[in-house]
XYZ file of C-alpha atoms in Angstrom:
147
model
C -33.517 38.390 -54.747
C -35.053 36.173 -52.057
C -33.249 35.259 -48.869
C -32.821 31.452 -49.084
C -30.299 31.042 -46.305
C -31.531 29.145 -43.283
C -31.080 30.476 -39.832
C -29.646 28.144 -37.216
C -32.638 28.091 -34.924
C -34.145 25.497 -32.669
C -35.880 22.694 -34.589
C -38.484 22.116 -31.875
C -40.562 24.914 -33.381
C -40.671 23.090 -36.711
C -44.232 21.920 -37.537
C -43.086 18.355 -38.261
C -41.001 17.948 -35.079
C -43.662 16.089 -33.011
C -44.312 13.672 -35.874
C -40.563 13.016 -36.293
C -40.187 12.409 -32.558
C -43.116 9.968 -32.569
C -41.681 8.114 -35.584
C -38.281 7.880 -33.923
C -39.872 6.528 -30.728
C -41.809 3.898 -32.740
C -38.666 2.892 -34.610
C -36.717 2.345 -31.391
C -39.723 0.592 -29.819
C -38.260 -2.451 -28.044
C -34.574 -1.719 -28.374
C -33.685 -2.139 -24.726
C -30.862 -4.535 -25.509
C -29.273 -2.641 -28.380
C -25.944 -2.762 -26.574
C -26.020 -6.566 -26.565
C -26.054 -6.875 -30.374
C -22.404 -5.858 -30.756
C -21.004 -8.264 -28.166
C -23.084 -11.109 -29.624
C -21.639 -10.403 -33.078
C -18.100 -10.219 -31.705
C -18.642 -13.490 -29.844
C -19.755 -15.152 -33.079
C -16.765 -13.741 -34.902
C -14.373 -14.998 -32.238
C -16.051 -18.409 -32.180
C -15.637 -18.705 -35.952
C -11.921 -17.839 -35.922
C -10.967 -19.418 -32.586
C -9.544 -22.620 -34.137
C -6.933 -20.550 -35.942
C -6.241 -18.327 -32.939
C -5.684 -21.290 -30.609
C -4.064 -23.444 -33.314
C -6.167 -26.561 -33.001
C -6.850 -26.857 -36.720
C -4.703 -29.987 -37.131
C -5.456 -31.728 -33.842
C -9.263 -31.225 -33.891
C -10.466 -30.934 -37.516
C -14.067 -31.723 -36.601
C -14.110 -28.950 -33.971
C -12.674 -26.521 -36.517
C -15.686 -26.959 -38.789
C -18.017 -26.999 -35.774
C -16.726 -23.732 -34.295
C -16.752 -22.075 -37.712
C -20.383 -23.032 -38.361
C -21.580 -22.158 -34.845
C -19.700 -18.842 -34.968
C -21.378 -17.950 -38.253
C -24.753 -18.894 -36.736
C -24.145 -16.636 -33.714
C -23.076 -13.805 -36.020
C -26.212 -14.219 -38.128
C -28.362 -14.124 -34.988
C -26.640 -10.890 -33.975
C -27.307 -9.367 -37.384
C -30.927 -10.458 -37.100
C -31.173 -8.890 -33.635
C -29.924 -5.644 -35.167
C -32.023 -5.628 -38.346
C -35.380 -6.910 -37.049
C -35.351 -6.913 -33.254
C -39.098 -7.249 -32.818
C -39.016 -10.504 -34.803
C -35.699 -11.912 -33.698
C -35.688 -11.531 -29.930
C -37.934 -14.585 -29.780
C -34.831 -16.476 -30.941
C -32.885 -15.330 -27.893
C -33.497 -18.751 -26.409
C -31.634 -20.198 -29.405
C -28.588 -18.269 -28.165
C -28.988 -19.994 -24.806
C -29.195 -23.392 -26.507
C -26.105 -22.601 -28.588
C -24.299 -21.629 -25.391
C -25.125 -24.932 -23.700
C -24.130 -26.816 -26.858
C -20.777 -24.987 -27.032
C -20.029 -25.993 -23.459
C -20.548 -29.714 -24.089
C -19.378 -29.856 -27.725
C -15.647 -30.531 -27.150
C -16.469 -33.960 -25.736
C -19.180 -34.780 -28.282
C -17.688 -33.395 -31.503
C -13.985 -33.480 -30.662
C -11.662 -36.399 -30.105
C -9.779 -36.161 -26.798
C -9.575 -32.350 -26.722
C -6.876 -30.629 -24.701
C -7.503 -28.106 -21.931
C -7.162 -25.044 -24.199
C -9.883 -26.257 -26.555
C -12.153 -27.193 -23.671
C -11.767 -23.839 -21.900
C -12.179 -21.927 -25.148
C -15.529 -23.577 -25.846
C -16.664 -23.293 -22.229
C -15.979 -19.537 -22.199
C -17.694 -19.030 -25.570
C -20.645 -21.123 -24.421
C -20.973 -19.330 -21.093
C -20.895 -15.920 -22.775
C -23.462 -17.041 -25.364
C -25.679 -18.376 -22.579
C -25.431 -15.149 -20.566
C -26.023 -12.881 -23.574
C -28.932 -15.048 -24.708
C -30.518 -14.850 -21.260
C -30.101 -11.055 -21.220
C -31.771 -10.780 -24.636
C -34.556 -13.197 -23.700
C -35.183 -11.521 -20.351
C -35.388 -8.076 -21.883
C -37.608 -9.294 -24.716
C -39.965 -10.938 -22.214
C -40.044 -7.830 -20.046
C -40.758 -5.456 -22.948
C -43.357 -7.675 -24.628
C -46.889 -6.329 -24.555
C -49.069 -7.883 -21.875
C -52.131 -9.797 -23.039
C -55.269 -9.748 -20.896
């Protein structure tokens, strides 16, 4: 009978190891901001549920729908950053625009918002702006240079 058990040796001597390492390096290509994807998704999730956390669903119904839609948009951007980073990091500037919009939206969308609503949207907007600038800066830095 043949010995089919595998010994627990070092895989670096495997003939396909260099090809697997090269494939893994290509796959991770421009993933310098992989740690930003999670916080962006969590920010979108918080933005979507913030009207119910801060209880302004009855006093600001237009801001409830606004925060829900913008939160879903931020979450979808985060999922796009995770799934197709080489295509999506060009939309990092959209995160910056969403951040600026979230900062000014209580006065444009809402009707006489109170301090809690204002500060909630300012914090969400500032975080979206910062995370968008981090993504955009890293994407610009890792982009291939054209002669």
